[in-house]
mmCIF file of C-alpha atoms in Angstrom:
data_model
loop_
_atom_site.group_PDB
_atom_site.id
_atom_site.type_symbol
_atom_site.label_atom_id
_atom_site.label_comp_id
_atom_site.label_asym_id
_atom_site.label_seq_id
_atom_site.Cartn_x
_atom_site.Cartn_y
_atom_site.Cartn_z
ATOM 1 C CA ASP A 176 225.111 32.815 76.198
ATOM 2 C CA ILE A 177 225.772 29.928 73.811
ATOM 3 C CA GLN A 178 229.072 28.147 74.427
ATOM 4 C CA MET A 179 231.254 27.135 71.475
ATOM 5 C CA THR A 180 233.691 24.262 71.926
ATOM 6 C CA GLN A 181 236.355 23.865 69.296
ATOM 7 C CA PHE A 182 238.801 20.987 68.896
ATOM 8 C CA PRO A 183 241.545 20.095 68.577
ATOM 9 C CA THR A 184 243.347 22.956 70.292
ATOM 10 C CA THR A 185 246.474 22.399 68.208
ATOM 11 C CA LEU A 186 247.024 20.529 65.010
ATOM 12 C CA SER A 187 250.245 19.603 63.259
ATOM 13 C CA ALA A 188 250.197 18.562 59.618
ATOM 14 C CA SER A 189 252.315 18.493 56.495
ATOM 15 C CA VAL A 190 252.119 20.239 53.148
ATOM 16 C CA GLY A 191 249.539 18.476 50.999
ATOM 17 C CA ASP A 192 247.626 16.981 53.921
ATOM 18 C CA ARG A 193 243.935 17.343 54.649
ATOM 19 C CA VAL A 194 242.844 18.524 58.105
ATOM 20 C CA THR A 195 239.520 18.976 59.868
ATOM 21 C CA VAL A 196 238.600 21.269 62.745
ATOM 22 C CA THR A 197 235.401 20.666 64.690
ATOM 23 C CA CYS A 198 233.204 23.222 66.425
ATOM 24 C CA ARG A 199 230.342 22.253 68.721
ATOM 25 C CA ALA A 200 227.627 24.612 69.997
ATOM 26 C CA SER A 201 225.919 24.191 73.374
ATOM 27 C CA GLN A 202 222.564 24.642 71.616
ATOM 28 C CA SER A 203 221.432 24.831 68.032
ATOM 29 C CA VAL A 204 222.634 27.810 66.020
ATOM 30 C CA SER A 205 221.033 26.523 62.782
ATOM 31 C CA ASP A 206 223.641 27.355 60.134
ATOM 32 C CA TRP A 207 224.600 30.735 61.601
ATOM 33 C CA LEU A 208 228.247 29.798 61.877
ATOM 34 C CA ALA A 209 231.365 31.536 60.586
ATOM 35 C CA TRP A 210 235.015 30.502 60.363
ATOM 36 C CA TYR A 211 237.991 32.850 60.582
ATOM 37 C CA GLN A 212 241.725 32.557 60.034
ATOM 38 C CA GLN A 213 244.072 34.655 62.173
ATOM 39 C CA LYS A 214 247.804 35.041 61.700
ATOM 40 C CA PRO A 215 250.087 36.541 64.370
ATOM 41 C CA GLY A 216 249.787 40.299 64.641
ATOM 42 C CA LYS A 217 246.859 40.458 62.227
ATOM 43 C CA ALA A 218 243.118 40.881 62.541
ATOM 44 C CA PRO A 219 241.016 37.788 61.843
ATOM 45 C CA LYS A 220 240.063 37.088 58.241
ATOM 46 C CA LEU A 221 236.596 35.785 57.426
ATOM 47 C CA LEU A 222 236.754 32.504 55.499
ATOM 48 C CA ILE A 223 233.255 31.039 55.641
ATOM 49 C CA SER A 224 229.800 32.232 56.647
ATOM 50 C CA LYS A 225 226.459 30.428 56.992
ATOM 51 C CA ALA A 226 228.395 27.266 57.824
ATOM 52 C CA SER A 227 229.473 26.530 54.263
ATOM 53 C CA THR A 228 229.514 29.717 52.139
ATOM 54 C CA LEU A 229 233.053 30.523 51.072
ATOM 55 C CA GLU A 230 233.968 34.208 51.087
ATOM 56 C CA GLY A 231 235.245 35.747 47.881
ATOM 57 C CA GLY A 232 238.951 35.212 47.317
ATOM 58 C CA VAL A 233 239.213 32.299 49.736
ATOM 59 C CA PRO A 234 240.756 29.238 48.072
ATOM 60 C CA SER A 235 238.406 26.353 47.361
ATOM 61 C CA ARG A 236 240.725 24.155 49.454
ATOM 62 C CA PHE A 237 238.744 25.523 52.412
ATOM 63 C CA SER A 238 235.270 24.163 53.041
ATOM 64 C CA GLY A 239 232.741 24.188 55.847
ATOM 65 C CA SER A 240 229.863 21.916 56.728
ATOM 66 C CA GLY A 241 227.369 21.187 59.464
ATOM 67 C CA SER A 242 224.232 22.596 61.022
ATOM 68 C CA GLY A 243 222.544 22.708 64.394
ATOM 69 C CA THR A 244 225.259 22.047 66.942
ATOM 70 C CA GLU A 245 228.129 20.386 65.053
ATOM 71 C CA PHE A 246 230.282 22.012 62.399
ATOM 72 C CA THR A 247 233.538 21.282 60.623
ATOM 73 C CA LEU A 248 236.145 23.276 58.757
ATOM 74 C CA SER A 249 238.191 21.239 56.298
ATOM 75 C CA ILE A 250 241.340 22.285 54.525
ATOM 76 C CA THR A 251 242.699 20.113 51.742
ATOM 77 C CA ASN A 252 246.102 20.191 50.058
ATOM 78 C CA LEU A 253 247.611 22.162 52.944
ATOM 79 C CA GLN A 254 250.001 24.953 52.029
ATOM 80 C CA PRO A 255 252.619 26.621 54.251
ATOM 81 C CA ASP A 256 250.558 29.843 54.196
ATOM 82 C CA ASP A 257 247.705 28.000 55.960
ATOM 83 C CA SER A 258 249.674 28.081 59.219
ATOM 84 C CA ALA A 259 247.411 30.129 61.464
ATOM 85 C CA THR A 260 244.851 29.943 64.238
ATOM 86 C CA TYR A 261 241.313 29.155 63.140
ATOM 87 C CA TYR A 262 238.188 30.237 65.030
ATOM 88 C CA CYS A 263 234.543 29.383 64.686
ATOM 89 C CA GLN A 264 231.879 31.921 65.654
ATOM 90 C CA GLU A 265 228.150 31.495 66.123
ATOM 91 C CA TYR A 266 226.053 34.490 65.128
ATOM 92 C CA GLY A 267 222.586 33.038 65.551
ATOM 93 C CA SER A 268 222.443 34.292 69.109
ATOM 94 C CA LEU A 269 225.065 36.921 69.873
ATOM 95 C CA GLY A 270 228.535 36.247 68.477
ATOM 96 C CA THR A 271 230.441 33.806 70.657
ATOM 97 C CA PHE A 272 233.766 32.501 69.363
ATOM 98 C CA GLY A 273 235.308 29.085 69.856
ATOM 99 C CA GLN A 274 238.620 28.863 71.689
ATOM 100 C CA GLY A 275 240.634 28.526 68.483
ATOM 101 C CA THR A 276 242.697 25.810 66.775
ATOM 102 C CA LYS A 277 246.344 26.492 66.059
ATOM 103 C CA LEU A 278 247.441 24.798 62.847
ATOM 104 C CA GLU A 279 251.159 24.195 62.400
ATOM 105 C CA ILE A 280 252.536 23.062 59.076
ATOM 106 C CA GLN B 215 234.945 48.282 50.344
ATOM 107 C CA GLY B 216 235.507 50.342 53.438
ATOM 108 C CA GLN B 217 237.955 50.932 56.233
ATOM 109 C CA LEU B 218 237.804 51.055 60.022
ATOM 110 C CA VAL B 219 240.475 53.086 61.810
ATOM 111 C CA GLN B 220 240.754 52.810 65.570
ATOM 112 C CA SER B 221 242.260 55.135 68.153
ATOM 113 C CA GLY B 222 245.693 54.576 69.624
ATOM 114 C CA ALA B 223 246.977 52.463 72.480
ATOM 115 C CA GLU B 224 245.881 53.271 76.026
ATOM 116 C CA VAL B 225 247.284 52.582 79.496
ATOM 117 C CA ARG B 226 244.969 52.754 82.492
ATOM 118 C CA LYS B 227 245.102 51.933 86.188
ATOM 119 C CA PRO B 228 242.744 49.370 87.712
ATOM 120 C CA GLY B 229 239.353 50.882 88.416
ATOM 121 C CA ALA B 230 239.660 53.479 85.655
ATOM 122 C CA SER B 231 237.722 53.687 82.374
ATOM 123 C CA VAL B 232 238.803 53.671 78.742
ATOM 124 C CA LYS B 233 237.012 54.806 75.595
ATOM 125 C CA VAL B 234 238.141 53.464 72.236
ATOM 126 C CA SER B 235 236.980 54.953 68.938
ATOM 127 C CA CYS B 236 236.433 53.313 65.563
ATOM 128 C CA LYS B 237 236.048 55.619 62.557
ATOM 129 C CA ALA B 238 234.460 54.215 59.430
ATOM 130 C CA SER B 239 235.069 55.362 55.875
ATOM 131 C CA GLY B 240 234.481 54.172 52.338
ATOM 132 C CA TYR B 241 230.955 52.835 52.845
ATOM 133 C CA THR B 242 227.537 54.018 53.998
ATOM 134 C CA PHE B 243 228.011 54.095 57.755
ATOM 135 C CA ILE B 244 224.398 53.708 58.834
ATOM 136 C CA LYS B 245 223.817 50.603 56.717
ATOM 137 C CA TYR B 246 225.903 48.334 58.931
ATOM 138 C CA HIS B 247 226.329 47.582 62.583
ATOM 139 C CA ILE B 248 229.680 47.417 64.366
ATOM 140 C CA GLY B 249 230.829 44.688 66.698
ATOM 141 C CA TRP B 250 233.642 44.764 69.233
ATOM 142 C CA VAL B 251 235.939 41.797 69.791
ATOM 143 C CA ARG B 252 238.881 41.644 72.164
ATOM 144 C CA GLN B 253 241.894 39.381 72.431
ATOM 145 C CA ALA B 254 244.027 39.114 75.551
ATOM 146 C CA PRO B 255 247.734 38.497 74.926
ATOM 147 C CA GLY B 256 248.239 34.959 73.638
ATOM 148 C CA GLN B 257 244.540 34.166 74.027
ATOM 149 C CA GLY B 258 241.522 33.671 71.788
ATOM 150 C CA LEU B 259 238.850 36.021 70.506
ATOM 151 C CA GLU B 260 236.121 37.254 72.846
ATOM 152 C CA TRP B 261 232.955 38.808 71.422
ATOM 153 C CA MET B 262 231.989 41.865 73.472
ATOM 154 C CA GLY B 263 228.877 43.246 71.833
ATOM 155 C CA TRP B 264 227.461 45.162 68.899
ATOM 156 C CA ILE B 265 225.819 48.472 68.093
ATOM 157 C CA SER B 266 223.609 49.524 65.222
ATOM 158 C CA ALA B 267 225.309 52.492 63.581
ATOM 159 C CA TYR B 268 221.873 53.695 62.490
ATOM 160 C CA SER B 269 219.684 53.347 65.580
ATOM 161 C CA GLY B 270 222.227 52.997 68.372
ATOM 162 C CA ASP B 271 220.593 49.736 69.498
ATOM 163 C CA THR B 272 223.071 47.587 71.383
ATOM 164 C CA ASP B 273 223.542 44.133 72.808
ATOM 165 C CA TYR B 274 226.398 43.066 75.030
ATOM 166 C CA ALA B 275 227.998 39.828 76.160
ATOM 167 C CA GLN B 276 226.528 38.821 79.506
ATOM 168 C CA ARG B 277 229.859 38.889 81.330
ATOM 169 C CA LEU B 278 230.467 42.530 80.357
ATOM 170 C CA LYS B 279 226.994 43.935 80.939
ATOM 171 C CA GLY B 280 227.135 46.808 83.384
ATOM 172 C CA ARG B 281 230.732 47.704 82.519
ATOM 173 C CA VAL B 282 230.603 48.300 78.758
ATOM 174 C CA THR B 283 228.797 50.947 76.724
ATOM 175 C CA MET B 284 228.870 51.316 72.949
ATOM 176 C CA THR B 285 227.749 54.524 71.280
ATOM 177 C CA THR B 286 227.586 55.888 67.752
ATOM 178 C CA ASP B 287 228.090 59.343 66.245
ATOM 179 C CA THR B 288 226.577 59.499 62.763
ATOM 180 C CA SER B 289 227.957 63.008 62.201
ATOM 181 C CA THR B 290 231.521 61.671 62.216
ATOM 182 C CA ASN B 291 230.882 58.025 61.229
ATOM 183 C CA THR B 292 232.464 56.937 64.488
ATOM 184 C CA VAL B 293 231.575 54.244 66.991
ATOM 185 C CA TYR B 294 232.857 54.261 70.550
ATOM 186 C CA MET B 295 233.361 51.503 73.098
ATOM 187 C CA GLU B 296 233.752 52.483 76.747
ATOM 188 C CA LEU B 297 234.807 49.945 79.360
ATOM 189 C CA ARG B 298 234.592 50.936 83.016
ATOM 190 C CA ASN B 299 236.022 49.663 86.289
ATOM 191 C CA LEU B 300 238.993 48.171 84.467
ATOM 192 C CA ARG B 301 240.777 45.096 85.802
ATOM 193 C CA GLY B 302 244.039 43.439 84.880
ATOM 194 C CA ASP B 303 242.256 40.815 82.807
ATOM 195 C CA ASP B 304 240.833 43.582 80.602
ATOM 196 C CA THR B 305 244.337 44.004 79.163
ATOM 197 C CA ALA B 306 243.793 43.090 75.529
ATOM 198 C CA LEU B 307 243.808 44.126 71.901
ATOM 199 C CA TYR B 308 240.381 45.549 71.151
ATOM 200 C CA TYR B 309 239.014 45.273 67.604
ATOM 201 C CA CYS B 310 236.006 46.889 66.016
ATOM 202 C CA ALA B 311 234.529 45.053 63.039
ATOM 203 C CA ARG B 312 231.694 45.642 60.593
ATOM 204 C CA GLY B 313 228.745 43.294 60.726
ATOM 205 C CA THR B 314 227.536 41.717 57.487
ATOM 206 C CA GLY B 315 223.932 41.571 56.338
ATOM 207 C CA GLY B 316 222.656 42.531 59.767
ATOM 208 C CA TYR B 317 224.452 39.618 61.386
ATOM 209 C CA ASN B 318 227.290 39.476 63.862
ATOM 210 C CA TYR B 319 229.926 38.007 61.585
ATOM 211 C CA TYR B 320 232.647 40.293 60.347
ATOM 212 C CA SER B 321 234.368 40.768 57.018
ATOM 213 C CA LEU B 322 235.920 44.181 57.733
ATOM 214 C CA TRP B 323 238.083 44.772 60.790
ATOM 215 C CA GLY B 324 239.883 47.685 62.385
ATOM 216 C CA GLN B 325 243.580 47.506 63.118
ATOM 217 C CA GLY B 326 243.052 46.953 66.829
ATOM 218 C CA THR B 327 243.691 49.120 69.901
ATOM 219 C CA MET B 328 245.876 47.825 72.713
ATOM 220 C CA VAL B 329 244.527 48.600 76.172
ATOM 221 C CA THR B 330 246.852 47.867 79.074
ATOM 222 C CA VAL B 331 245.564 47.879 82.637
ATOM 223 C CA SER B 332 248.367 48.123 85.156
ATOM 224 C CA SER B 333 248.995 49.777 88.490
#
Protein backbone atom coordinates (compact mmCIF):
# COMPACT_ATOMS: atom_id res chain seq x y z
CA ASP A 1 0.00 0.00 0.00
CA ILE A 2 1.06 3.61 -0.59
CA GLN A 3 2.15 5.42 2.57
CA MET A 4 1.03 9.01 3.17
CA THR A 5 3.14 11.21 5.43
CA GLN A 6 1.56 14.41 6.63
CA PHE A 7 3.24 17.25 8.52
CA PRO A 8 3.24 19.05 10.80
CA THR A 9 1.34 16.92 13.29
CA THR A 10 0.08 19.98 15.14
CA LEU A 11 -0.11 23.59 14.14
CA SER A 12 -0.91 26.65 16.21
CA ALA A 13 -1.88 29.89 14.50
CA SER A 14 -3.86 33.06 15.01
CA VAL A 15 -6.98 34.50 13.42
CA GLY A 16 -6.05 36.04 10.09
CA ASP A 17 -2.91 33.96 9.61
CA ARG A 18 -2.06 31.78 6.64
CA VAL A 19 -1.05 28.15 7.25
CA THR A 20 0.18 25.30 5.07
CA VAL A 21 -0.08 21.55 5.62
CA THR A 22 2.09 19.20 3.60
CA CYS A 23 1.31 15.65 2.51
CA ARG A 24 3.90 13.37 0.92
CA ALA A 25 3.16 10.07 -0.84
CA SER A 26 5.59 7.14 -0.89
CA GLN A 27 5.03 6.88 -4.65
CA SER A 28 3.30 8.97 -7.25
CA VAL A 29 -0.47 9.29 -6.94
CA SER A 30 -0.70 11.76 -9.87
CA ASP A 31 -3.30 14.28 -8.67
CA TRP A 32 -5.57 11.72 -7.02
CA LEU A 33 -5.43 13.45 -3.67
CA ALA A 34 -8.20 14.67 -1.38
CA TRP A 35 -8.23 16.84 1.74
CA TYR A 36 -10.71 16.55 4.60
CA GLN A 37 -11.54 18.57 7.69
CA GLN A 38 -12.71 16.76 10.82
CA LYS A 39 -14.06 18.36 13.97
CA PRO A 40 -14.45 16.46 17.26
CA GLY A 41 -17.38 14.08 17.27
CA LYS A 42 -18.11 14.62 13.59
CA ALA A 43 -17.51 12.69 10.39
CA PRO A 44 -14.84 14.09 8.07
CA LYS A 45 -15.88 16.76 5.59
CA LEU A 46 -14.47 16.72 2.07
CA LEU A 47 -12.74 20.01 1.22
CA ILE A 48 -10.70 19.34 -1.91
CA SER A 49 -10.45 16.58 -4.50
CA LYS A 50 -8.06 16.01 -7.42
CA ALA A 51 -5.41 17.90 -5.45
CA SER A 52 -6.84 21.35 -6.09
CA THR A 53 -10.58 21.18 -6.87
CA LEU A 54 -12.55 22.91 -4.14
CA GLU A 55 -15.81 21.23 -3.16
CA GLY A 56 -19.00 23.25 -3.37
CA GLY A 57 -19.63 25.42 -0.33
CA VAL A 58 -16.03 25.33 0.86
CA PRO A 59 -14.65 28.85 1.37
CA SER A 60 -12.10 30.04 -1.17
CA ARG A 61 -9.70 30.61 1.75
CA PHE A 62 -8.91 26.90 1.34
CA SER A 63 -6.72 25.82 -1.54
CA GLY A 64 -4.77 22.75 -2.56
CA SER A 65 -1.82 22.22 -4.84
CA GLY A 66 0.72 19.62 -5.89
CA SER A 67 1.00 16.47 -7.95
CA GLY A 68 2.98 13.26 -7.96
CA THR A 69 4.25 12.81 -4.42
CA GLU A 70 4.06 16.24 -2.76
CA PHE A 71 0.90 18.14 -1.95
CA THR A 72 -0.09 21.13 0.15
CA LEU A 73 -3.26 22.43 1.74
CA SER A 74 -3.24 26.17 2.39
CA ILE A 75 -5.69 28.14 4.47
CA THR A 76 -5.58 31.92 4.36
CA ASN A 77 -7.23 34.45 6.66
CA LEU A 78 -7.73 31.82 9.38
CA GLN A 79 -11.03 31.90 11.23
CA PRO A 80 -11.85 30.37 14.63
CA ASP A 81 -14.13 27.83 12.89
CA ASP A 82 -11.09 26.43 11.04
CA SER A 83 -9.92 24.75 14.25
CA ALA A 84 -10.00 21.08 13.31
CA THR A 85 -7.89 18.13 12.24
CA TYR A 86 -7.04 17.99 8.56
CA TYR A 87 -6.31 14.78 6.64
CA CYS A 88 -5.00 14.07 3.19
CA GLN A 89 -6.06 10.92 1.34
CA GLU A 90 -4.67 9.35 -1.81
CA TYR A 91 -7.22 7.62 -4.00
CA GLY A 92 -5.06 6.75 -6.98
CA SER A 93 -4.27 3.38 -5.47
CA LEU A 94 -6.63 2.39 -2.68
CA GLY A 95 -7.52 5.15 -0.22
CA THR A 96 -4.78 5.63 2.35
CA PHE A 97 -5.06 8.61 4.70
CA GLY A 98 -2.28 10.72 6.16
CA GLN A 99 -1.87 10.79 9.93
CA GLY A 100 -3.65 14.13 10.29
CA THR A 101 -2.69 17.69 11.27
CA LYS A 102 -4.40 19.27 14.24
CA LEU A 103 -4.86 23.00 13.73
CA GLU A 104 -5.37 25.12 16.83
CA ILE A 105 -6.41 28.73 16.54
CA GLN B 1 -28.14 14.43 -2.03
CA GLY B 2 -28.41 11.23 -0.07
CA GLN B 3 -28.00 9.81 3.39
CA LEU B 4 -26.15 6.88 4.94
CA VAL B 5 -27.50 5.49 8.21
CA GLN B 6 -25.42 2.98 10.12
CA SER B 7 -26.37 0.38 12.71
CA GLY B 8 -25.89 0.95 16.41
CA ALA B 9 -22.95 0.51 18.74
CA GLU B 10 -21.58 -2.99 19.37
CA VAL B 11 -19.54 -4.62 22.14
CA ARG B 12 -17.67 -7.83 21.40
CA LYS B 13 -15.14 -10.05 23.12
CA PRO B 14 -11.72 -10.69 21.58
CA GLY B 15 -11.90 -13.37 18.92
CA ALA B 16 -15.54 -12.64 18.08
CA SER B 17 -16.96 -11.09 14.90
CA VAL B 18 -19.03 -7.98 14.25
CA LYS B 19 -21.19 -6.98 11.30
CA VAL B 20 -22.02 -3.32 10.77
CA SER B 21 -24.69 -2.16 8.32
CA CYS B 22 -24.92 1.02 6.27
CA LYS B 23 -28.29 1.81 4.69
CA ALA B 24 -28.37 4.27 1.82
CA SER B 25 -31.27 6.50 0.83
CA GLY B 26 -31.94 9.54 -1.31
CA TYR B 27 -29.82 8.52 -4.30
CA THR B 28 -29.49 5.68 -6.80
CA PHE B 29 -27.75 3.05 -4.70
CA ILE B 30 -26.11 1.05 -7.47
CA LYS B 31 -24.47 4.09 -9.06
CA TYR B 32 -21.89 4.52 -6.31
CA HIS B 33 -19.50 2.41 -4.34
CA ILE B 34 -19.17 2.49 -0.55
CA GLY B 35 -15.95 2.72 1.40
CA TRP B 36 -15.33 1.91 5.04
CA VAL B 37 -13.06 4.03 7.22
CA ARG B 38 -12.35 3.51 10.90
CA GLN B 39 -10.97 5.74 13.62
CA ALA B 40 -9.62 4.42 16.91
CA PRO B 41 -10.21 6.67 19.92
CA GLY B 42 -8.02 9.76 19.66
CA GLN B 43 -6.37 8.47 16.48
CA GLY B 44 -6.45 9.21 12.77
CA LEU B 45 -8.50 7.82 9.91
CA GLU B 46 -7.75 4.34 8.55
CA TRP B 47 -9.10 3.30 5.15
CA MET B 48 -10.40 -0.27 5.32
CA GLY B 49 -11.72 -1.04 1.87
CA TRP B 50 -14.51 -0.48 -0.62
CA ILE B 51 -17.33 -2.35 -2.31
CA SER B 52 -19.20 -1.67 -5.52
CA ALA B 53 -22.87 -1.43 -4.60
CA TYR B 54 -23.70 -2.63 -8.11
CA SER B 55 -21.37 -5.57 -8.72
CA GLY B 56 -20.20 -6.45 -5.21
CA ASP B 57 -16.56 -6.12 -6.31
CA THR B 58 -14.34 -5.36 -3.35
CA ASP B 59 -10.83 -4.33 -2.44
CA TYR B 60 -9.42 -4.27 1.06
CA ALA B 61 -6.49 -2.70 2.86
CA GLN B 62 -3.63 -5.19 2.99
CA ARG B 63 -3.47 -5.27 6.78
CA LEU B 64 -7.13 -6.31 7.05
CA LYS B 65 -7.27 -8.87 4.25
CA GLY B 66 -8.45 -12.20 5.58
CA ARG B 67 -10.41 -10.65 8.46
CA VAL B 68 -12.79 -8.25 6.70
CA THR B 69 -15.65 -8.91 4.29
CA MET B 70 -17.89 -6.30 2.69
CA THR B 71 -21.18 -7.27 1.08
CA THR B 72 -24.07 -5.48 -0.57
CA ASP B 73 -27.83 -6.07 -0.65
CA THR B 74 -29.41 -4.18 -3.54
CA SER B 75 -32.91 -5.15 -2.41
CA THR B 76 -32.55 -3.03 0.73
CA ASN B 77 -29.87 -0.55 -0.43
CA THR B 78 -27.65 -1.74 2.39
CA VAL B 79 -23.94 -2.45 2.59
CA TYR B 80 -22.42 -4.59 5.32
CA MET B 81 -18.93 -4.75 6.79
CA GLU B 82 -17.97 -7.83 8.80
CA LEU B 83 -14.75 -7.95 10.80
CA ARG B 84 -13.68 -11.28 12.27
CA ASN B 85 -11.25 -12.44 14.95
CA LEU B 86 -11.57 -9.11 16.74
CA ARG B 87 -8.71 -7.71 18.80
CA GLY B 88 -8.49 -4.84 21.24
CA ASP B 89 -6.97 -2.56 18.61
CA ASP B 90 -10.10 -3.01 16.48
CA THR B 91 -11.93 -0.81 18.99
CA ALA B 92 -12.90 2.16 16.85
CA LEU B 93 -15.61 4.27 15.30
CA TYR B 94 -16.45 2.70 11.96
CA TYR B 95 -17.73 4.94 9.15
CA CYS B 96 -19.24 4.04 5.82
CA ALA B 97 -18.91 6.67 3.10
CA ARG B 98 -20.04 7.04 -0.50
CA GLY B 99 -17.38 7.08 -3.18
CA THR B 100 -17.45 9.87 -5.76
CA GLY B 101 -17.15 9.38 -9.51
CA GLY B 102 -15.93 5.83 -9.09
CA TYR B 103 -13.06 6.93 -6.88
CA ASN B 104 -12.29 6.30 -3.25
CA TYR B 105 -12.79 9.82 -1.96
CA TYR B 106 -15.90 10.54 0.02
CA SER B 107 -18.36 13.41 0.11
CA LEU B 108 -21.17 11.61 1.95
CA TRP B 109 -20.57 9.88 5.27
CA GLY B 110 -22.58 7.80 7.71
CA GLN B 111 -22.84 8.81 11.34
CA GLY B 112 -20.38 6.17 12.49
CA THR B 113 -20.77 2.96 14.52
CA MET B 114 -18.72 2.45 17.67
CA VAL B 115 -17.32 -1.06 18.03
CA THR B 116 -15.73 -1.88 21.37
CA VAL B 117 -13.66 -5.02 21.79
CA SER B 118 -13.18 -5.92 25.43
CA SER B 119 -13.00 -9.04 27.54
